[in-house]
CSV table of C-alpha atoms in Angstrom, one decimal:
chain,number,residue,atom,x,y,z
A,1,MET,CA,-19.7,21.4,22.3
A,2,LYS,CA,-19.1,17.7,22.1
A,3,LYS,CA,-21.2,17.5,18.9
A,4,SER,CA,-19.1,20.3,17.2
A,5,VAL,CA,-15.9,18.5,18.1
A,6,CYS,CA,-17.2,15.3,16.5
A,7,LEU,CA,-18.2,17.2,13.4
A,8,LYS,CA,-14.8,18.8,13.2
A,9,LYS,CA,-13.1,15.4,13.5
A,10,GLU,CA,-15.4,14.0,10.8
A,11,ARG,CA,-14.5,16.8,8.5
A,12,THR,CA,-10.8,16.4,9.2
A,13,SER,CA,-11.1,12.7,8.5
A,14,ARG,CA,-12.9,13.3,5.2
A,15,SER,CA,-10.3,15.9,4.2
A,16,MET,CA,-7.5,13.5,4.9
A,17,LEU,CA,-9.2,10.7,2.9
A,18,GLY,CA,-9.9,13.1,0.0
A,19,SER,CA,-6.2,14.0,-0.2
A,20,MET,CA,-5.4,10.3,-0.1
A,21,LEU,CA,-7.8,9.6,-3.0
A,22,LEU,CA,-6.4,12.4,-5.1
A,23,ALA,CA,-2.8,11.1,-4.6
A,24,LEU,CA,-3.9,7.5,-5.4
A,25,CYS,CA,-5.7,8.7,-8.6
A,26,THR,CA,-2.6,10.5,-9.7
A,27,LEU,CA,-0.7,7.2,-9.8
A,28,LEU,CA,-3.1,5.9,-12.5
A,29,ILE,CA,-1.9,8.5,-15.1
A,30,LEU,CA,1.4,6.9,-16.1
A,31,PRO,CA,0.0,3.2,-16.2
A,32,THR,CA,-2.8,4.4,-18.5
A,33,VAL,CA,-0.1,6.0,-20.7
A,34,TYR,CA,2.0,2.9,-20.8
A,35,PHE,CA,-0.8,0.2,-21.0
A,36,GLY,CA,-4.0,1.8,-22.1
A,37,TRP,CA,-7.4,1.4,-20.4
A,38,GLY,CA,-6.6,-1.8,-18.6
A,39,PRO,CA,-5.5,-0.3,-15.3
A,40,LEU,CA,-8.6,2.0,-15.2
A,41,LEU,CA,-10.9,-1.0,-15.8
A,42,THR,CA,-9.3,-2.9,-13.0
A,43,THR,CA,-9.6,0.1,-10.7
A,44,ALA,CA,-13.3,0.6,-11.5
A,45,LEU,CA,-13.8,-3.1,-10.8
A,46,THR,CA,-12.2,-3.1,-7.4
A,47,VAL,CA,-13.7,0.2,-6.3
A,48,GLY,CA,-17.2,-0.9,-7.4
A,49,LEU,CA,-16.9,-4.3,-5.8
A,50,CYS,CA,-15.7,-2.8,-2.5
A,51,CYS,CA,-18.6,-0.4,-2.5
A,52,LEU,CA,-21.1,-3.2,-3.3
A,53,ALA,CA,-19.6,-5.6,-0.7
A,54,GLU,CA,-19.7,-2.9,1.9
A,55,LEU,CA,-23.4,-2.2,1.1
A,56,ALA,CA,-24.2,-6.0,1.2
A,57,PHE,CA,-22.4,-6.4,4.5
A,58,CYS,CA,-24.3,-3.5,6.1
A,59,LEU,CA,-27.6,-4.8,4.9
A,60,VAL,CA,-27.0,-8.4,6.2
A,61,SER,CA,-25.6,-7.1,9.5
A,62,ARG,CA,-28.4,-4.5,9.8
A,63,LYS,CA,-25.9,-1.6,10.2
A,64,PRO,CA,-26.5,1.9,8.8
A,65,VAL,CA,-25.2,2.5,5.3
A,66,SER,CA,-22.9,5.5,5.0
A,67,LEU,CA,-22.7,6.8,1.4
A,68,SER,CA,-20.3,9.5,2.4
A,69,ASP,CA,-17.4,7.3,3.6
A,70,PRO,CA,-14.5,7.6,1.2
A,71,SER,CA,-12.3,5.1,3.0
A,72,ILE,CA,-13.8,2.2,1.1
A,73,LEU,CA,-12.8,3.9,-2.2
A,74,VAL,CA,-9.2,4.1,-0.8
A,75,THR,CA,-9.3,0.3,-0.2
A,76,GLY,CA,-10.4,-0.4,-3.7
A,77,LEU,CA,-7.8,1.9,-5.3
A,78,VAL,CA,-4.9,0.5,-3.3
A,79,ILE,CA,-5.8,-3.1,-4.3
A,80,ALA,CA,-6.0,-2.1,-8.0
A,81,LEU,CA,-2.7,-0.3,-7.8
A,82,LEU,CA,-0.9,-3.3,-6.3
A,83,MET,CA,-2.0,-5.7,-9.1
A,84,PRO,CA,-0.1,-6.4,-12.3
A,85,VAL,CA,-1.5,-4.9,-15.5
A,86,GLY,CA,-2.5,-8.2,-17.1
A,87,VAL,CA,-4.0,-9.9,-14.0
A,88,PRO,CA,-7.3,-11.7,-14.6
A,89,TYR,CA,-10.1,-9.6,-13.3
A,90,TRP,CA,-11.3,-12.3,-10.8
A,91,VAL,CA,-8.0,-12.0,-8.8
A,92,PRO,CA,-8.5,-8.3,-7.7
A,93,ALA,CA,-12.2,-9.0,-7.4
A,94,ILE,CA,-11.5,-11.7,-4.8
A,95,ALA,CA,-9.0,-9.4,-3.1
A,96,ALA,CA,-11.6,-6.7,-2.8
A,97,LEU,CA,-14.3,-9.0,-1.4
A,98,PHE,CA,-11.8,-10.4,1.1
A,99,ALA,CA,-10.8,-6.9,2.2
A,100,VAL,CA,-14.4,-5.9,2.9
A,101,TRP,CA,-16.0,-9.1,4.2
A,102,VAL,CA,-13.1,-10.5,6.2
A,103,ALA,CA,-10.7,-7.7,7.2
A,104,ARG,CA,-13.1,-4.7,7.5
A,105,GLY,CA,-16.8,-5.5,8.1
A,106,PRO,CA,-16.6,-8.0,10.9
A,107,PHE,CA,-14.5,-5.6,13.1
A,108,GLY,CA,-17.1,-2.8,12.8
A,109,GLY,CA,-16.1,-1.0,9.6
A,110,THR,CA,-14.4,2.3,9.3
A,111,GLY,CA,-12.1,3.2,12.2
A,112,HIS,CA,-12.3,-0.2,13.9
A,113,ASN,CA,-10.4,-2.6,11.6
A,114,PRO,CA,-7.1,-3.7,13.3
A,115,PHE,CA,-5.6,-4.7,9.9
A,116,ASN,CA,-5.3,-2.7,6.7
A,117,PRO,CA,-8.1,-4.1,4.5
A,118,ALA,CA,-6.3,-3.6,1.2
A,119,ALA,CA,-3.1,-5.2,2.6
A,120,ALA,CA,-5.2,-8.2,3.8
A,121,GLY,CA,-6.9,-8.6,0.5
A,122,VAL,CA,-3.7,-8.4,-1.6
A,123,ALA,CA,-1.9,-10.8,0.9
A,124,PHE,CA,-4.7,-13.3,0.6
A,125,VAL,CA,-4.6,-13.5,-3.2
A,126,THR,CA,-0.8,-13.5,-3.1
A,127,ILE,CA,-0.8,-16.6,-1.0
A,128,CYS,CA,-3.4,-18.3,-3.1
A,129,TRP,CA,-2.3,-17.3,-6.6
A,130,PRO,CA,1.3,-16.0,-6.5
A,131,GLN,CA,1.8,-16.8,-10.2
A,132,ARG,CA,-1.0,-14.5,-11.1
A,133,VAL,CA,-0.1,-11.6,-8.7
A,134,PHE,CA,3.5,-11.6,-9.8
A,135,ALA,CA,2.9,-12.0,-13.6
A,136,TYR,CA,4.1,-8.6,-14.7
A,137,ALA,CA,4.3,-7.1,-18.3
A,138,ALA,CA,6.8,-4.7,-19.9
A,139,PRO,CA,5.5,-1.2,-20.5
A,140,VAL,CA,5.7,-1.2,-24.3
A,141,GLY,CA,3.2,1.7,-24.9
A,142,TRP,CA,-0.5,2.5,-25.1
A,143,LEU,CA,-2.5,-0.6,-26.1
A,144,PRO,CA,-6.0,-0.5,-27.4
A,145,GLN,CA,-8.3,-2.4,-25.1
A,146,TRP,CA,-9.6,-4.6,-27.9
A,147,LEU,CA,-6.2,-6.3,-28.1
A,148,GLY,CA,-6.7,-7.7,-24.6
A,149,HIS,CA,-4.0,-9.2,-22.5
A,150,SER,CA,-2.5,-11.2,-25.4
A,151,ALA,CA,-0.7,-8.1,-26.5
A,152,LEU,CA,1.2,-7.7,-23.3
A,153,ILE,CA,4.9,-8.8,-23.2
A,154,PRO,CA,5.6,-10.9,-20.0
A,155,ALA,CA,8.7,-9.6,-18.1
A,156,SER,CA,10.4,-10.2,-14.8
A,157,SER,CA,10.3,-7.3,-12.3
A,158,PRO,CA,13.4,-5.9,-10.7
A,159,ALA,CA,12.2,-7.5,-7.4
A,160,ALA,CA,12.2,-10.9,-9.0
A,161,VAL,CA,15.7,-10.3,-10.5
A,162,LEU,CA,17.0,-9.3,-7.1
A,163,LYS,CA,15.4,-12.4,-5.6
A,164,ASP,CA,17.6,-14.4,-8.0
A,165,HIS,CA,20.7,-12.5,-6.7
A,166,LEU,CA,21.2,-10.7,-10.0
A,167,LYS,CA,21.5,-7.0,-10.8
A,168,PRO,CA,18.4,-5.5,-12.6
A,169,ASP,CA,19.2,-4.2,-16.1
A,170,ILE,CA,17.3,-0.9,-15.5
A,171,VAL,CA,18.6,2.7,-15.6
A,172,PRO,CA,17.5,5.1,-12.8
A,173,PHE,CA,15.5,7.2,-15.2
A,174,GLU,CA,13.2,4.3,-16.0
A,175,MET,CA,12.8,3.5,-12.3
A,176,LEU,CA,11.8,7.1,-11.5
A,177,TRP,CA,9.1,7.2,-14.1
A,178,GLY,CA,7.9,3.6,-13.8
A,179,LYS,CA,9.0,2.3,-17.2
A,180,PHE,CA,9.7,-1.2,-15.9
A,181,PRO,CA,7.6,-4.3,-14.9
A,182,GLY,CA,5.9,-4.2,-11.5
A,183,PRO,CA,2.6,-3.5,-9.8
A,184,VAL,CA,0.5,-1.0,-11.7
A,185,GLY,CA,0.8,1.9,-9.3
A,186,ALA,CA,4.0,1.1,-7.4
A,187,THR,CA,6.6,1.7,-10.1
A,188,ALA,CA,6.7,5.5,-10.7
A,189,MET,CA,9.0,6.3,-7.8
A,190,LEU,CA,9.1,10.1,-8.5
A,191,ILE,CA,5.3,10.3,-8.5
A,192,ILE,CA,5.0,8.2,-5.3
A,193,GLY,CA,7.5,10.4,-3.6
A,194,ALA,CA,5.7,13.5,-4.7
A,195,CYS,CA,2.4,12.1,-3.4
A,196,GLY,CA,4.0,11.3,-0.1
A,197,LEU,CA,5.3,14.8,0.3
A,198,TYR,CA,1.9,16.2,-0.6
A,199,LEU,CA,0.1,14.0,1.9
A,200,ILE,CA,2.5,15.0,4.7
A,201,LEU,CA,2.3,18.7,3.9
A,202,ARG,CA,-1.5,18.4,3.9
A,203,ARG,CA,-1.3,16.5,7.2
A,204,ALA,CA,-3.2,13.7,5.6
A,205,ALA,CA,-0.4,11.3,6.6
A,206,ASN,CA,2.2,11.1,9.3
A,207,TRP,CA,5.9,11.3,8.5
A,208,GLU,CA,7.4,9.1,11.3
A,209,ALA,CA,6.3,5.7,10.1
A,210,PRO,CA,7.3,6.0,6.4
A,211,LEU,CA,10.6,7.7,7.3
A,212,PHE,CA,11.7,5.1,9.8
A,213,PHE,CA,10.4,2.3,7.5
A,214,LEU,CA,12.6,3.6,4.6
A,215,LEU,CA,15.6,4.3,6.9
A,216,VAL,CA,15.7,0.8,8.4
A,217,ALA,CA,15.1,-0.9,5.0
A,218,ALA,CA,17.9,1.2,3.5
A,219,GLY,CA,20.2,0.4,6.4
A,220,ILE,CA,19.7,-3.4,6.0
A,221,ALA,CA,20.0,-3.1,2.2
A,222,ALA,CA,23.4,-1.3,2.7
A,223,ALA,CA,24.6,-3.7,5.3
A,224,ALA,CA,23.5,-6.9,3.6
A,225,PRO,CA,23.2,-6.5,-0.2
A,226,ARG,CA,21.5,-9.4,-2.0
A,227,ILE,CA,23.7,-8.8,-5.1
A,228,ALA,CA,27.4,-8.1,-5.6
A,229,CYS,CA,27.3,-4.3,-5.7
A,230,SER,CA,28.1,-1.2,-3.6
A,231,PRO,CA,25.9,-0.4,-0.6
A,232,LEU,CA,24.5,2.6,-2.3
A,233,THR,CA,23.5,0.6,-5.4
A,234,SER,CA,21.9,-2.0,-3.2
A,235,VAL,CA,19.8,0.7,-1.4
A,236,LYS,CA,18.8,2.1,-4.7
A,237,TYR,CA,17.4,-1.1,-6.1
A,238,GLU,CA,15.8,-2.3,-2.9
A,239,LEU,CA,13.9,0.9,-2.3
A,240,MET,CA,12.8,1.4,-5.9
A,241,SER,CA,11.7,-2.2,-6.6
A,242,GLY,CA,8.5,-3.9,-5.7
A,243,SER,CA,5.9,-2.1,-3.7
A,244,LEU,CA,8.1,-1.0,-0.8
A,245,LEU,CA,7.9,2.7,-1.4
A,246,PHE,CA,4.2,2.5,-2.2
A,247,CYS,CA,3.4,0.7,1.0
A,248,ALA,CA,5.6,3.2,3.0
A,249,VAL,CA,3.6,6.1,1.7
A,250,PHE,CA,0.0,4.8,1.4
A,251,MET,CA,-0.2,1.9,3.9
A,252,MET,CA,2.1,2.5,6.7
A,253,THR,CA,0.5,6.0,7.2
A,254,ASP,CA,-3.0,4.5,7.6
A,255,PRO,CA,-4.3,6.4,10.7
A,256,VAL,CA,-6.6,3.6,11.8
A,257,THR,CA,-4.1,0.8,12.0
A,258,ALA,CA,-0.9,2.8,12.9
A,259,PRO,CA,0.0,3.7,16.5
A,260,ARG,CA,-1.4,6.9,18.0
A,261,THR,CA,1.8,8.1,19.6
A,262,SER,CA,4.7,9.7,17.8
A,263,ILE,CA,7.3,7.4,19.3
A,264,GLY,CA,5.0,4.4,18.6
A,265,ARG,CA,4.9,5.4,14.9
A,266,CYS,CA,8.7,5.6,14.8
A,267,LEU,CA,9.1,2.1,16.2
A,268,TYR,CA,6.2,0.9,14.0
A,269,GLY,CA,8.0,2.1,10.9
A,270,ALA,CA,11.4,0.7,12.0
A,271,PHE,CA,9.8,-2.7,12.7
A,272,GLY,CA,8.1,-2.6,9.2
A,273,GLY,CA,11.4,-1.8,7.5
A,274,ALA,CA,13.1,-4.8,9.2
A,275,VAL,CA,10.2,-7.2,8.4
A,276,ILE,CA,10.0,-6.3,4.8
A,277,MET,CA,13.7,-6.8,4.3
A,278,ALA,CA,13.5,-10.1,6.1
A,279,PHE,CA,10.7,-11.2,3.7
A,280,ARG,CA,12.9,-10.2,0.8
A,281,HIS,CA,15.9,-12.2,2.1
A,282,PHE,CA,14.1,-15.3,3.4
A,283,SER,CA,10.7,-15.7,1.8
A,284,THR,CA,9.8,-17.5,-1.4
A,285,TYR,CA,8.0,-14.5,-2.8
A,286,GLU,CA,9.8,-11.7,-4.7
A,287,GLN,CA,8.2,-9.1,-2.4
A,288,GLY,CA,6.1,-9.0,0.7
A,289,ALA,CA,5.3,-5.5,1.5
A,290,CYS,CA,1.6,-6.3,2.4
A,291,PHE,CA,2.7,-9.0,4.8
A,292,ALA,CA,5.1,-6.5,6.5
A,293,VAL,CA,2.2,-4.0,6.8
A,294,LEU,CA,0.0,-6.7,8.4
A,295,ALA,CA,2.7,-7.6,10.8
A,296,CYS,CA,3.1,-4.0,11.8
A,297,ASN,CA,-0.7,-3.7,12.3
A,298,ALA,CA,-0.6,-6.6,14.7
A,299,ILE,CA,1.9,-4.9,17.0
A,300,ALA,CA,0.6,-1.3,16.8
A,301,PRO,CA,-1.6,-1.5,20.0
A,302,LEU,CA,1.4,-3.1,21.9
A,303,LEU,CA,3.6,-0.2,20.8
A,304,ASP,CA,1.1,2.4,22.0
A,305,ARG,CA,0.6,0.7,25.3
A,306,ALA,CA,4.4,0.4,25.8
A,307,VAL,CA,5.0,4.1,25.1
A,308,LEU,CA,2.2,5.3,27.3
A,309,ARG,CA,3.3,3.1,30.2
A,310,ALA,CA,6.9,4.4,29.8
A,311,ARG,CA,5.7,8.0,29.8
A,312,ALA,CA,3.4,7.5,32.7
A,313,TRP,CA,6.2,5.8,34.6
A,314,GLY,CA,8.5,8.7,33.9
A,315,GLY,CA,5.9,11.2,34.9
A,316,LYS,CA,5.9,12.9,31.5
A,317,ARG,CA,2.9,14.4,29.7
A,318,ILE,CA,1.5,12.1,27.0
A,319,GLU,CA,1.6,13.4,23.5
A,320,THR,CA,0.0,11.8,20.5
């Protein structure tokens, strides 16, 4: 009986990761239309390096190698989607190696890492080479790969413009379909929102963390706009710029690093929304969604323990 329960959980986990992979791959369609094969090559690099790094770590540490674990593919995809289109290939490569060898492998691999590996990898290269990570290009149309990065037109992202306390010169339609400078997979807000709804309906992601993440971020954006505009306009630009929505959908919902209790996930999301807006107001970087995710990961166990103790003290049945 115990074995059948474990098998059922394993199938459920693989099904959730399969849905996540499908949603992440969907985000590669528009960048390929806008920029050509570059985003696909970066994705192939990060996914391949993550797999090779996982294999090497297992061989060195003498752990069994699992060829059927799709979580490492998710890590590689997330890293690639958070990179700019013209980034030198060594930057996402280092992020992938850091994610596996520092944030994932030493803690026991799948299901044991306290921090989101992709967030850790992207945060590491952001600290080391911010000028590379934030070097965005305008989506001017499909470019043949032989033209290389020289054909890309450098442009400031809406997040950078907001950081300078200026209003981005972008219409809502462009923001919905990702026709503006930013991370490869984090600009098409309509597609990201549809992917989030798909993952929630498929029960591949929880709804509490991303909802409270967005609600708190929107509340702070409305109460403390960084530009001279109405509260609604401030909310629109804050939620649709940078990688805020992407991280809410694909990283705050990580079942390994998020709290196990429903109330814990609500608090987790609210804390993340407050942290990311604090980064936007006070940090030197134009965006810090990955840093907010890591900060949330750090307090996830504390939130679960606090919720469980409160329910035990109140004599209520514990629900996860």
